[in-house]
XYZ file of C-alpha atoms in Angstrom:
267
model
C 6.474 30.704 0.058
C 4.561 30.961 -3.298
C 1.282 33.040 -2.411
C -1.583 31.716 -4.514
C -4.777 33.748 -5.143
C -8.156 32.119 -5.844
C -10.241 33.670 -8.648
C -12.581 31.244 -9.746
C -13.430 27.549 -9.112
C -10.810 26.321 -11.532
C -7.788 28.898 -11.876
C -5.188 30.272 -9.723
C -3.764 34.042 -10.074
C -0.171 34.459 -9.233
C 3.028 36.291 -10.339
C 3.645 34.207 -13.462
C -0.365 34.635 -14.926
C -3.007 31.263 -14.520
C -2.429 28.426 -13.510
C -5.335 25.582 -14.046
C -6.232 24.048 -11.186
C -8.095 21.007 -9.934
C -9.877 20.065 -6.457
C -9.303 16.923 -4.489
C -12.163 15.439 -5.540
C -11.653 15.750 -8.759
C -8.198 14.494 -8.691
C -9.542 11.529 -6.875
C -12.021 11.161 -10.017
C -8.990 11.475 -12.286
C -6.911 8.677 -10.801
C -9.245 6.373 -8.861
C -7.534 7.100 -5.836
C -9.487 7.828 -2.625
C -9.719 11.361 -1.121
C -8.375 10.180 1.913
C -5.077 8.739 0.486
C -4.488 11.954 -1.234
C -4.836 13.601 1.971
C -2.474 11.489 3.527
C -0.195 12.034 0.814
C -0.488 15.853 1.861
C -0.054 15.038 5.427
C 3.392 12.490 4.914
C 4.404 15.767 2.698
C 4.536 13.336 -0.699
C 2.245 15.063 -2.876
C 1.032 18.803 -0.665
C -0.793 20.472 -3.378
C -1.534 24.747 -2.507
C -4.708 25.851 -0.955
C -7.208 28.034 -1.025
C -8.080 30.930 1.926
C -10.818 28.597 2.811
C -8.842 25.387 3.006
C -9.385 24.005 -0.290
C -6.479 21.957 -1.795
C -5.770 23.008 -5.183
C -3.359 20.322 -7.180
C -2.017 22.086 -10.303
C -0.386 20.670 -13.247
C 2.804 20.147 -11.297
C 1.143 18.344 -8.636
C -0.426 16.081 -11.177
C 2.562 15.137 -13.404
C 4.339 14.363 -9.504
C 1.522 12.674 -9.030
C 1.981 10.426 -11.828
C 5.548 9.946 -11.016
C 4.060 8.751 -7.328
C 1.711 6.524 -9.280
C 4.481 4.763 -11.480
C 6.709 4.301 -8.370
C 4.183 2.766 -7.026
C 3.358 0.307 -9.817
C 6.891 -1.043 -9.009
C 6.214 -1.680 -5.764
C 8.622 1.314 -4.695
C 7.607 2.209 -0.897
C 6.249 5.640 -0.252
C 9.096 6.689 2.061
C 11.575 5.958 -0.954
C 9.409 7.659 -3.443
C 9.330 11.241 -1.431
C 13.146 10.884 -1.193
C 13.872 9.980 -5.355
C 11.106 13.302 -5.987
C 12.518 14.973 -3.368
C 16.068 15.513 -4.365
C 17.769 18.635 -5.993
C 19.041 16.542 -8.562
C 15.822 14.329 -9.670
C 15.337 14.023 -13.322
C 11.751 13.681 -14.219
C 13.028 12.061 -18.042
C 15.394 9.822 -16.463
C 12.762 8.609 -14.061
C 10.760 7.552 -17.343
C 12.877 5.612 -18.955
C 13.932 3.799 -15.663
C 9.991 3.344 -14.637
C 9.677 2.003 -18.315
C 12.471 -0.375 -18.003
C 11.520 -2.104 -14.510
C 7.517 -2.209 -15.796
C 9.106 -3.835 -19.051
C 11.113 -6.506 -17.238
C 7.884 -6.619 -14.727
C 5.949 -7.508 -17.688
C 8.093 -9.900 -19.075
C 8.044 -11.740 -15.938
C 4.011 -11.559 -15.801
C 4.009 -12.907 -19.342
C 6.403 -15.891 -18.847
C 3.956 -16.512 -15.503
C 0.907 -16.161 -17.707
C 2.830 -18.530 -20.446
C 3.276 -21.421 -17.759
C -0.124 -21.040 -16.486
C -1.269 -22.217 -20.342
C 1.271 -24.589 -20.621
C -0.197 -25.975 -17.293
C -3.996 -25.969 -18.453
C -2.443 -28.066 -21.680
C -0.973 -30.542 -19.628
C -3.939 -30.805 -17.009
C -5.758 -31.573 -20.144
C -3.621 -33.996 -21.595
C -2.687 -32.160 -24.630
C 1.204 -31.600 -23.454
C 3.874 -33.004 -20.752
C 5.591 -30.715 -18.530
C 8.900 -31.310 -17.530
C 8.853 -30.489 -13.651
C 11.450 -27.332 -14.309
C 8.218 -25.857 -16.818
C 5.845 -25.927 -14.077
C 7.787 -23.027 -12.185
C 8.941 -21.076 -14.924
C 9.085 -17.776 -13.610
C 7.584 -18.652 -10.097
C 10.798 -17.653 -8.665
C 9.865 -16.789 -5.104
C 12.950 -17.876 -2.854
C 12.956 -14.487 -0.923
C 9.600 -12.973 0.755
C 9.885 -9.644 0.194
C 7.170 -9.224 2.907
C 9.295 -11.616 5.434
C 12.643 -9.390 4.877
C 10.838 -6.406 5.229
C 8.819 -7.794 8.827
C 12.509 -8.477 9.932
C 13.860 -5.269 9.420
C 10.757 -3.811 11.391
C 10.514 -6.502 14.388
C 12.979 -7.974 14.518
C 14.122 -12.017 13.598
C 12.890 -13.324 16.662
C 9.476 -12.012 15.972
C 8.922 -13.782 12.575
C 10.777 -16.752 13.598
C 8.265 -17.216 16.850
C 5.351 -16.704 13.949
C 6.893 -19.047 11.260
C 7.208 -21.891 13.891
C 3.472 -21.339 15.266
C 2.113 -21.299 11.679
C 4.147 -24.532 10.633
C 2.810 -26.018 14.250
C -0.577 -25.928 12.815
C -2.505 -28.972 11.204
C -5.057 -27.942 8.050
C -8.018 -27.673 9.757
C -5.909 -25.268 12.182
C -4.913 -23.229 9.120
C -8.277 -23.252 7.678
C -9.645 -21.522 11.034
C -7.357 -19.142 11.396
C -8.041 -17.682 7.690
C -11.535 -17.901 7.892
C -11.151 -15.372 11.033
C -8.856 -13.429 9.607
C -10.736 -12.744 6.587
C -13.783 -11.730 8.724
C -12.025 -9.306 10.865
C -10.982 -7.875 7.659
C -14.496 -7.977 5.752
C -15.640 -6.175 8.893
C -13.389 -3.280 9.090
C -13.950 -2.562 5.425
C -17.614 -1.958 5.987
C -16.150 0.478 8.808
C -13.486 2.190 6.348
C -15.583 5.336 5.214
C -16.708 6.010 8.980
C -14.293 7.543 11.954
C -11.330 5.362 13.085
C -12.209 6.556 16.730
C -15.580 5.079 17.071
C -16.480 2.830 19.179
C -17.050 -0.183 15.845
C -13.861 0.927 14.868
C -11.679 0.431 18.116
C -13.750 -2.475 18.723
C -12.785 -4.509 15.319
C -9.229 -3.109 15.962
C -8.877 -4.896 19.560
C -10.472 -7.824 17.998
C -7.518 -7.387 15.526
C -5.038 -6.760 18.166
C -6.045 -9.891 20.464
C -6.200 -11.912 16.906
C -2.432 -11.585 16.387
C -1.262 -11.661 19.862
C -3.600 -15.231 20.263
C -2.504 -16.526 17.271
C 0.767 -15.442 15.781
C 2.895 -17.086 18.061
C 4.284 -13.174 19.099
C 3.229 -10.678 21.488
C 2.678 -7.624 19.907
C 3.104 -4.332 22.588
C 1.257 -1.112 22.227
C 4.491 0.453 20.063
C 5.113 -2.930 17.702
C 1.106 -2.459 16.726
C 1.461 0.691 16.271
C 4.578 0.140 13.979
C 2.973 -2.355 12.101
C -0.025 -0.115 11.315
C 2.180 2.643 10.039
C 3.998 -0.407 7.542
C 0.483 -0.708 6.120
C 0.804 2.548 4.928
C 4.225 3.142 3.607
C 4.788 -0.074 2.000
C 2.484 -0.288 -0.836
C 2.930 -4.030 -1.104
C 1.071 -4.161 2.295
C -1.288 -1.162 1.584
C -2.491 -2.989 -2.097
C -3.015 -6.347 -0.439
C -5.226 -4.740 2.580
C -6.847 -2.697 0.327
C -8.269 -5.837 -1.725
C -10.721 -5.845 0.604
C -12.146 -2.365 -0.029
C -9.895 0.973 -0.867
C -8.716 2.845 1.634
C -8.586 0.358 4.199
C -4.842 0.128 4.862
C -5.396 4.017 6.028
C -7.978 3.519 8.243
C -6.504 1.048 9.909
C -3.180 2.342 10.596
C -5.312 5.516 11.730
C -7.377 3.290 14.178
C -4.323 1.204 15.323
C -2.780 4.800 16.637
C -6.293 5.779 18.257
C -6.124 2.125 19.875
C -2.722 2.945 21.030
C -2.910 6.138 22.259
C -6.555 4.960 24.479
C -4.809 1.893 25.970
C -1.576 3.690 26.676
């Protein structure tokens, strides 16, 4: 194991000369992402930067080129579990990796542009200054799989999201409209929660009021072990993680951490 020395505030000292460092914070300042995702990047072993003798992570230039390999992964919707195995093995290619992330985010782009193309063909025609035949109108609105559905089936199972499909499709508009509005403030309301501890008592509360939402509503009962599960899927699918986190960053993390305390209390 590499034995790092700390000198000063900003350099390391080890067999091969300096190394310039940086602290989590300002790597959070860097990148925009929150302390406590780096941290969990540490803990999942993804991105686990040296440290100081006094605990201090120290991410050097290494960690922050992986770190942007992490970041473009993740721009392709790549999972975290399958981005620590690509980095992870012998034979990764950093070069290789850049012309494939360029690739997929050029294709990605494409797509987003032919999207952003229909949309003004759409405002045209809403306005009476074009016709749209009805194959325009979904040009590149190809969404016959759910990437989110294939994935909840591989977690729980198909008679869990076939017992939620049918209760959602069971439900009139009004029905619908109710059930958003509450899920949206169980979600405003952990948000405000995110920066405090996942084991306080506002915490576990909001989470049981999560917990009693989906088994009351769903059409499936979640057990103890299934919450938990679906907690840690916030977290390593960053499709799930970038949609929680619309309400406030950070918030997939602290819920998956307060699903676990919930778990472990009403074991």
């Amino acid at each position: 194991m590499l034995t790092l020395t700390l000198r000063n505030p900003l350099k390391l000292t080890w067999k091969g000369g300096d190394v310039v460092v940086k602290h989590v914070k300002e790597v959070a300042n860097l990148t925009g992402i929150s302390i406590r995702t780096l941290h969990y990047y540490d803990e999942i072993g993804l991105l686990s930067p040296a440290t100081s003798e006094t605990g201090y992570r120290l991410y050097t230039n290494d960690d922050i080129e992986k770190l942007q390999q992490i970041l473009f992964f993740k721009a392709l919707d790549f999972p975290l579990k399958k981005i620590k195995n690509i980095l992870g093995r012998p034979d990764f290619n950093q070069l290789e990796a850049l012309h494939y992330q360029k690739e997929r985010l050029v294709e990605k782009k494409e797509r987003l542009e032919t999207i952003i193309a229909t949309i003004d063909q759409t405002i045209q025609n809403v306005k009476g200054e074009r016709t749209m035949t009805d194959q325009e109108k979904f040009k590149g609105l190809d969404f016959s799989q759910n990437p989110y559905e294939q994935e909840a089936r591989k977690k729980f199972g198909d008679e869990a999201i076939n017992q939620s499909s049918q209760k959602l499709k069971s439900l009139n508009s009004v029905e619908k409209d109710v059930l958003e509005q509450s899920f949206h403030a169980i979600y405003q309301n952990l948000a405000k929660l995110r920066h405090g501890s996942p084991a306080s008592e506002e915490a576990q509360n909001a989470i049981h009021e999560w917990y009693d939402f989906l088994n009351n509503n769903i059409g499936y009962h979640y057990t103890l072990e299934a919450f938990q599960g679906l907690g840690q899927m916030y977290i390593e699918d960053e499709r799930f993680t970038k949609n929680i986190d619309q309400y406030g960053e950070g918030l997939a993390l602290f819920m998956r951490d307060a699903m676990t305390v919930y778990v472990d209390r009403n074991k």
